[in-house]
PDB file of C-alpha atoms in Angstrom:
ATOM      1  CA  MET A   1      99.846  99.995 106.584  1.00  0.00           C
ATOM      2  CA  ASN A   2     101.744 100.528 109.792  1.00  0.00           C
ATOM      3  CA  TYR A   3     103.261  98.159 112.378  1.00  0.00           C
ATOM      4  CA  LEU A   4     100.108  96.759 113.964  1.00  0.00           C
ATOM      5  CA  ALA A   5      98.346  95.981 110.694  1.00  0.00           C
ATOM      6  CA  HIS A   6     101.463  94.378 109.234  1.00  0.00           C
ATOM      7  CA  SER A   7     101.934  92.230 112.319  1.00  0.00           C
ATOM      8  CA  PHE A   8      98.268  91.212 112.311  1.00  0.00           C
ATOM      9  CA  LEU A   9      98.414  90.218 108.641  1.00  0.00           C
ATOM     10  CA  THR A  10     100.902  87.408 109.243  1.00  0.00           C
ATOM     11  CA  PHE A  11     100.509  83.659 109.425  1.00  0.00           C
ATOM     12  CA  THR A  12     103.821  82.458 110.949  1.00  0.00           C
ATOM     13  CA  ASP A  13     106.464  83.727 113.363  1.00  0.00           C
ATOM     14  CA  GLY A  14     108.959  84.093 110.523  1.00  0.00           C
ATOM     15  CA  GLN A  15     106.522  86.258 108.614  1.00  0.00           C
ATOM     16  CA  ILE A  16     106.258  88.592 111.595  1.00  0.00           C
ATOM     17  CA  VAL A  17     110.023  89.103 111.447  1.00  0.00           C
ATOM     18  CA  GLY A  18     109.958  89.655 107.696  1.00  0.00           C
ATOM     19  CA  GLN A  19     107.069  92.107 107.892  1.00  0.00           C
ATOM     20  CA  PHE A  20     109.054  94.277 110.300  1.00  0.00           C
ATOM     21  CA  LEU A  21     112.389  93.874 108.519  1.00  0.00           C
ATOM     22  CA  GLU A  22     111.105  95.099 105.144  1.00  0.00           C
ATOM     23  CA  ASP A  23     111.480  98.783 106.011  1.00  0.00           C
ATOM     24  CA  PHE A  24     114.977  98.284 107.432  1.00  0.00           C
ATOM     25  CA  ILE A  25     116.819  96.305 104.747  1.00  0.00           C
ATOM     26  CA  ARG A  26     118.075  96.815 101.212  1.00  0.00           C
ATOM     27  CA  ASN A  27     116.211  94.931  98.517  1.00  0.00           C
ATOM     28  CA  ARG A  28     119.181  92.771  97.582  1.00  0.00           C
ATOM     29  CA  ASP A  29     119.605  91.612 101.199  1.00  0.00           C
ATOM     30  CA  ARG A  30     116.205  89.930 101.403  1.00  0.00           C
ATOM     31  CA  PHE A  31     117.572  86.658 100.026  1.00  0.00           C
ATOM     32  CA  SER A  32     119.991  86.300 102.948  1.00  0.00           C
ATOM     33  CA  PHE A  33     117.142  85.389 105.307  1.00  0.00           C
ATOM     34  CA  PRO A  34     115.374  82.053 105.859  1.00  0.00           C
ATOM     35  CA  LYS A  35     112.430  81.378 103.527  1.00  0.00           C
ATOM     36  CA  ASP A  36     109.813  82.100 106.199  1.00  0.00           C
ATOM     37  CA  ILE A  37     111.280  85.552 106.842  1.00  0.00           C
ATOM     38  CA  GLN A  38     111.543  86.159 103.088  1.00  0.00           C
ATOM     39  CA  ASP A  39     107.831  85.312 102.879  1.00  0.00           C
ATOM     40  CA  GLY A  40     107.123  88.035 105.441  1.00  0.00           C
ATOM     41  CA  ILE A  41     109.077  90.543 103.362  1.00  0.00           C
ATOM     42  CA  THR A  42     107.120  89.504 100.254  1.00  0.00           C
ATOM     43  CA  LEU A  43     103.845  89.752 102.173  1.00  0.00           C
ATOM     44  CA  HIS A  44     104.748  93.229 103.438  1.00  0.00           C
ATOM     45  CA  ARG A  45     105.346  94.406  99.873  1.00  0.00           C
ATOM     46  CA  ALA A  46     102.119  92.855  98.625  1.00  0.00           C
ATOM     47  CA  ILE A  47     100.195  94.581 101.417  1.00  0.00           C
ATOM     48  CA  ASP A  48     101.755  97.963 100.619  1.00  0.00           C
ATOM     49  CA  THR A  49     101.081  97.632  96.890  1.00  0.00           C
ATOM     50  CA  PHE A  50      97.456  96.652  97.470  1.00  0.00           C
ATOM     51  CA  THR A  51      96.979  99.438 100.014  1.00  0.00           C
ATOM     52  CA  ASP A  52      98.388 102.117  97.732  1.00  0.00           C
ATOM     53  CA  SER A  53      95.986 101.175  94.943  1.00  0.00           C
ATOM     54  CA  HIS A  54      92.772 100.888  96.983  1.00  0.00           C
ATOM     55  CA  PRO A  55      90.087 103.560  96.358  1.00  0.00           C
ATOM     56  CA  ALA A  56      89.310 103.968 100.070  1.00  0.00           C
ATOM     57  CA  ILE A  57      92.948 104.762 100.794  1.00  0.00           C
ATOM     58  CA  HIS A  58      92.930 107.351  98.011  1.00  0.00           C
ATOM     59  CA  GLU A  59      89.962 108.964  99.769  1.00  0.00           C
ATOM     60  CA  ALA A  60      91.740 108.877 103.140  1.00  0.00           C
ATOM     61  CA  LYS A  61      94.823 110.540 101.656  1.00  0.00           C
ATOM     62  CA  LYS A  62      92.698 113.526 100.645  1.00  0.00           C
ATOM     63  CA  ILE A  63      92.263 114.340 104.338  1.00  0.00           C
ATOM     64  CA  PHE A  64      95.997 114.765 104.914  1.00  0.00           C
ATOM     65  CA  SER A  65      97.227 115.870 101.480  1.00  0.00           C
ATOM     66  CA  PRO A  66      96.500 119.609 101.956  1.00  0.00           C
ATOM     67  CA  LEU A  67      98.735 119.555 105.042  1.00  0.00           C
ATOM     68  CA  VAL A  68     101.534 117.160 104.094  1.00  0.00           C
ATOM     69  CA  ARG A  69     101.278 116.617 100.315  1.00  0.00           C
ATOM     70  CA  LEU A  70     103.171 113.464  99.272  1.00  0.00           C
ATOM     71  CA  TYR A  71     103.507 112.302 102.885  1.00  0.00           C
ATOM     72  CA  ALA A  72      99.748 111.760 103.158  1.00  0.00           C
ATOM     73  CA  GLY A  73     100.119 107.996 102.698  1.00  0.00           C
ATOM     74  CA  ALA A  74     102.382 107.697 105.738  1.00  0.00           C
ATOM     75  CA  PHE A  75      99.792 109.400 107.944  1.00  0.00           C
ATOM     76  CA  VAL A  76      96.985 107.273 106.526  1.00  0.00           C
ATOM     77  CA  ASP A  77      99.035 104.182 107.412  1.00  0.00           C
ATOM     78  CA  VAL A  78      99.376 105.350 111.011  1.00  0.00           C
ATOM     79  CA  SER A  79      95.681 106.246 111.167  1.00  0.00           C
ATOM     80  CA  MET A  80      94.627 102.812 109.963  1.00  0.00           C
ATOM     81  CA  ASP A  81      96.487 101.204 112.871  1.00  0.00           C
ATOM     82  CA  TYR A  82      94.168 103.101 115.232  1.00  0.00           C
ATOM     83  CA  PHE A  83      91.139 101.508 113.625  1.00  0.00           C
ATOM     84  CA  VAL A  84      92.750  98.060 113.464  1.00  0.00           C
ATOM     85  CA  ALA A  85      93.540  98.283 117.178  1.00  0.00           C
ATOM     86  CA  ASN A  86      89.943  99.262 117.949  1.00  0.00           C
ATOM     87  CA  ASP A  87      88.360  96.637 115.705  1.00  0.00           C
ATOM     88  CA  LEU A  88      86.921  94.239 118.252  1.00  0.00           C
ATOM     89  CA  GLN A  89      85.560  92.026 115.480  1.00  0.00           C
ATOM     90  CA  LEU A  90      89.167  91.126 114.694  1.00  0.00           C
ATOM     91  CA  HIS A  91      90.260  90.643 118.316  1.00  0.00           C
ATOM     92  CA  SER A  92      89.000  91.377 121.801  1.00  0.00           C
ATOM     93  CA  LEU A  93      91.106  93.762 123.890  1.00  0.00           C
ATOM     94  CA  ALA A  94      92.642  90.777 125.673  1.00  0.00           C
ATOM     95  CA  GLU A  95      93.481  89.189 122.315  1.00  0.00           C
ATOM     96  CA  TRP A  96      95.064  92.420 121.055  1.00  0.00           C
ATOM     97  CA  LYS A  97      97.182  92.535 124.196  1.00  0.00           C
ATOM     98  CA  ALA A  98      98.226  88.907 123.672  1.00  0.00           C
ATOM     99  CA  HIS A  99      98.986  89.654 120.025  1.00  0.00           C
ATOM    100  CA  SER A 100     101.249  92.551 120.992  1.00  0.00           C
ATOM    101  CA  LEU A 101     103.135  90.449 123.532  1.00  0.00           C
ATOM    102  CA  ARG A 102     103.546  87.653 120.986  1.00  0.00           C
ATOM    103  CA  VAL A 103     105.015  90.025 118.402  1.00  0.00           C
ATOM    104  CA  TYR A 104     107.561  91.418 120.880  1.00  0.00           C
ATOM    105  CA  ARG A 105     108.496  87.876 121.941  1.00  0.00           C
ATOM    106  CA  VAL A 106     108.921  86.662 118.362  1.00  0.00           C
ATOM    107  CA  LEU A 107     111.040  89.654 117.396  1.00  0.00           C
ATOM    108  CA  ASN A 108     113.255  89.238 120.458  1.00  0.00           C
ATOM    109  CA  GLU A 109     113.661  85.534 119.711  1.00  0.00           C
ATOM    110  CA  HIS A 110     114.895  86.413 116.203  1.00  0.00           C
ATOM    111  CA  LYS A 111     117.250  89.235 117.202  1.00  0.00           C
ATOM    112  CA  LYS A 112     120.135  87.733 115.237  1.00  0.00           C
ATOM    113  CA  TRP A 113     118.328  88.764 112.041  1.00  0.00           C
ATOM    114  CA  LEU A 114     117.558  92.318 113.166  1.00  0.00           C
ATOM    115  CA  PRO A 115     119.732  95.342 112.275  1.00  0.00           C
ATOM    116  CA  GLU A 116     120.946  97.480 115.144  1.00  0.00           C
ATOM    117  CA  ASN A 117     118.642 100.417 114.401  1.00  0.00           C
ATOM    118  CA  PHE A 118     115.665  98.076 114.498  1.00  0.00           C
ATOM    119  CA  LYS A 119     116.790  96.591 117.823  1.00  0.00           C
ATOM    120  CA  LEU A 120     116.857 100.081 119.323  1.00  0.00           C
ATOM    121  CA  MET A 121     113.368 100.777 118.031  1.00  0.00           C
ATOM    122  CA  LEU A 122     112.103  97.404 119.262  1.00  0.00           C
ATOM    123  CA  LYS A 123     113.249  98.233 122.785  1.00  0.00           C
ATOM    124  CA  LYS A 124     111.187 101.447 122.757  1.00  0.00           C
ATOM    125  CA  MET A 125     108.279  99.726 121.040  1.00  0.00           C
ATOM    126  CA  GLU A 126     108.114  97.055 123.720  1.00  0.00           C
ATOM    127  CA  GLU A 127     108.673  99.398 126.675  1.00  0.00           C
ATOM    128  CA  ASP A 128     105.810 101.676 125.599  1.00  0.00           C
ATOM    129  CA  ASP A 129     103.736  98.852 124.074  1.00  0.00           C
ATOM    130  CA  TRP A 130     103.199 100.682 120.807  1.00  0.00           C
ATOM    131  CA  LEU A 131     101.174  97.916 119.204  1.00  0.00           C
ATOM    132  CA  TYR A 132      98.515  97.733 121.907  1.00  0.00           C
ATOM    133  CA  ASN A 133      98.446 101.482 122.514  1.00  0.00           C
ATOM    134  CA  TYR A 134      97.665 102.360 118.906  1.00  0.00           C
ATOM    135  CA  ARG A 135      94.060 102.050 120.098  1.00  0.00           C
ATOM    136  CA  GLU A 136      94.464 105.250 122.135  1.00  0.00           C
ATOM    137  CA  ASP A 137      94.360 108.780 120.732  1.00  0.00           C
ATOM    138  CA  TRP A 138      97.631 109.536 122.506  1.00  0.00           C
ATOM    139  CA  GLY A 139      99.231 106.465 120.930  1.00  0.00           C
ATOM    140  CA  ILE A 140      98.374 107.679 117.444  1.00  0.00           C
ATOM    141  CA  LYS A 141      99.448 111.214 118.361  1.00  0.00           C
ATOM    142  CA  PHE A 142     102.834 109.807 119.356  1.00  0.00           C
ATOM    143  CA  SER A 143     103.113 107.907 116.057  1.00  0.00           C
ATOM    144  CA  ILE A 144     102.129 110.932 113.998  1.00  0.00           C
ATOM    145  CA  LYS A 145     104.767 112.978 115.822  1.00  0.00           C
ATOM    146  CA  ASN A 146     107.352 110.291 115.003  1.00  0.00           C
ATOM    147  CA  VAL A 147     106.485 110.495 111.298  1.00  0.00           C
ATOM    148  CA  LEU A 148     106.721 114.289 111.379  1.00  0.00           C
ATOM    149  CA  ASN A 149     110.100 114.122 113.115  1.00  0.00           C
ATOM    150  CA  LYS A 150     111.454 111.713 110.493  1.00  0.00           C
ATOM    151  CA  ALA A 151     110.091 113.611 107.483  1.00  0.00           C
ATOM    152  CA  LYS A 152     112.870 115.745 106.004  1.00  0.00           C
ATOM    153  CA  TYR A 153     110.672 118.270 104.232  1.00  0.00           C
ATOM    154  CA  LEU A 154     107.862 118.840 106.723  1.00  0.00           C
ATOM    155  CA  GLU A 155     107.572 121.329 109.550  1.00  0.00           C
ATOM    156  CA  LYS A 156     107.301 119.590 112.899  1.00  0.00           C
ATOM    157  CA  ASP A 157     104.236 121.521 114.090  1.00  0.00           C
ATOM    158  CA  ILE A 158     101.843 120.731 111.219  1.00  0.00           C
ATOM    159  CA  PRO A 159      98.439 119.929 112.814  1.00  0.00           C
ATOM    160  CA  VAL A 160      98.211 116.392 111.438  1.00  0.00           C
ATOM    161  CA  PHE A 161      96.869 114.919 114.676  1.00  0.00           C
ATOM    162  CA  GLU A 162      94.175 117.587 114.789  1.00  0.00           C
ATOM    163  CA  ALA A 163      93.200 116.622 111.226  1.00  0.00           C
ATOM    164  CA  PHE A 164      93.007 112.986 112.357  1.00  0.00           C
ATOM    165  CA  LEU A 165      90.673 113.894 115.226  1.00  0.00           C
ATOM    166  CA  GLU A 166      88.487 116.156 113.098  1.00  0.00           C
ATOM    167  CA  ASN A 167      88.126 113.519 110.392  1.00  0.00           C
ATOM    168  CA  LYS A 168      88.012 110.381 112.506  1.00  0.00           C
ATOM    169  CA  ASP A 169      84.546 109.340 111.287  1.00  0.00           C
ATOM    170  CA  ALA A 170      85.536 109.691 107.620  1.00  0.00           C
ATOM    171  CA  LEU A 171      88.784 107.800 108.219  1.00  0.00           C
ATOM    172  CA  GLN A 172      86.896 105.039 110.016  1.00  0.00           C
ATOM    173  CA  GLN A 173      84.610 104.654 107.002  1.00  0.00           C
ATOM    174  CA  CYS A 174      87.662 104.386 104.765  1.00  0.00           C
ATOM    175  CA  TYR A 175      88.985 101.689 107.087  1.00  0.00           C
ATOM    176  CA  HIS A 176      85.730  99.712 106.918  1.00  0.00           C
ATOM    177  CA  ASP A 177      85.668 100.002 103.114  1.00  0.00           C
ATOM    178  CA  PHE A 178      89.280  98.888 102.861  1.00  0.00           C
ATOM    179  CA  PHE A 179      90.456  96.477 105.538  1.00  0.00           C
ATOM    180  CA  PRO A 180      88.271  93.431 104.716  1.00  0.00           C
ATOM    181  CA  ASP A 181      89.620  93.606 101.157  1.00  0.00           C
ATOM    182  CA  LEU A 182      93.180  93.809 102.451  1.00  0.00           C
ATOM    183  CA  LEU A 183      92.630  90.844 104.768  1.00  0.00           C
ATOM    184  CA  ASP A 184      91.362  88.736 101.880  1.00  0.00           C
ATOM    185  CA  HIS A 185      94.311  89.821  99.740  1.00  0.00           C
ATOM    186  CA  ALA A 186      96.849  88.949 102.440  1.00  0.00           C
ATOM    187  CA  LYS A 187      95.291  85.504 102.867  1.00  0.00           C
ATOM    188  CA  GLY A 188      95.522  84.930  99.125  1.00  0.00           C
ATOM    189  CA  VAL A 189      99.172  85.979  99.003  1.00  0.00           C
ATOM    190  CA  ASN A 190      99.953  83.700 101.937  1.00  0.00           C
ATOM    191  CA  THR A 191      98.279  80.756 100.186  1.00  0.00           C
ATOM    192  CA  LEU A 192     100.524  81.325  97.156  1.00  0.00           C
ATOM    193  CA  LEU A 193     103.604  81.575  99.384  1.00  0.00           C
ATOM    194  CA  GLN A 194     102.756  78.289 101.095  1.00  0.00           C
ATOM    195  CA  LEU A 195     102.380  76.569  97.726  1.00  0.00           C
ATOM    196  CA  GLU A 196     105.970  77.605  96.941  1.00  0.00           C
ATOM    197  CA  ASN A 197     107.297  75.886 100.091  1.00  0.00           C
TER     198      ASN A 197
END
């Protein structure tokens, strides 16, 4: 899952911070954070593990694999954020906007825990409102381009966005087959985390 889904699948402010930190810290550093942030890191990992093993995600990867091989999962993650952002059964547009603003606020309020490279990204994320704009084709195009730019072994002009557009209906079906299961899983993990507190 990508940034929007991870931020949506949280239950406390600290978990929001942990969900975002997971991709920016070394494993051994996770214990240096407050318990609530550690819970977010744990939740992030549980979400990724569940996602990687779900049959619908395996189907979605087949759309991108011919183009990007082992990077297919990264592009599925970005694609799923498009469908999360457009899922009005989860939130109305106004609620998605409020969610995005809350995430930026929480992250800014916890800046002392954020590494410098994340702070730079957060500034861009907030300025361009990445979380809310994942609902737009151009927002996902921007995210796909970012993944391509970061990938060491991929050409930068691979038509991944075109594959997303051509297969949007199939990807949406994968989302509908997958996301309710993920939501239930995240709730279960959170319940276990709260029992540890």
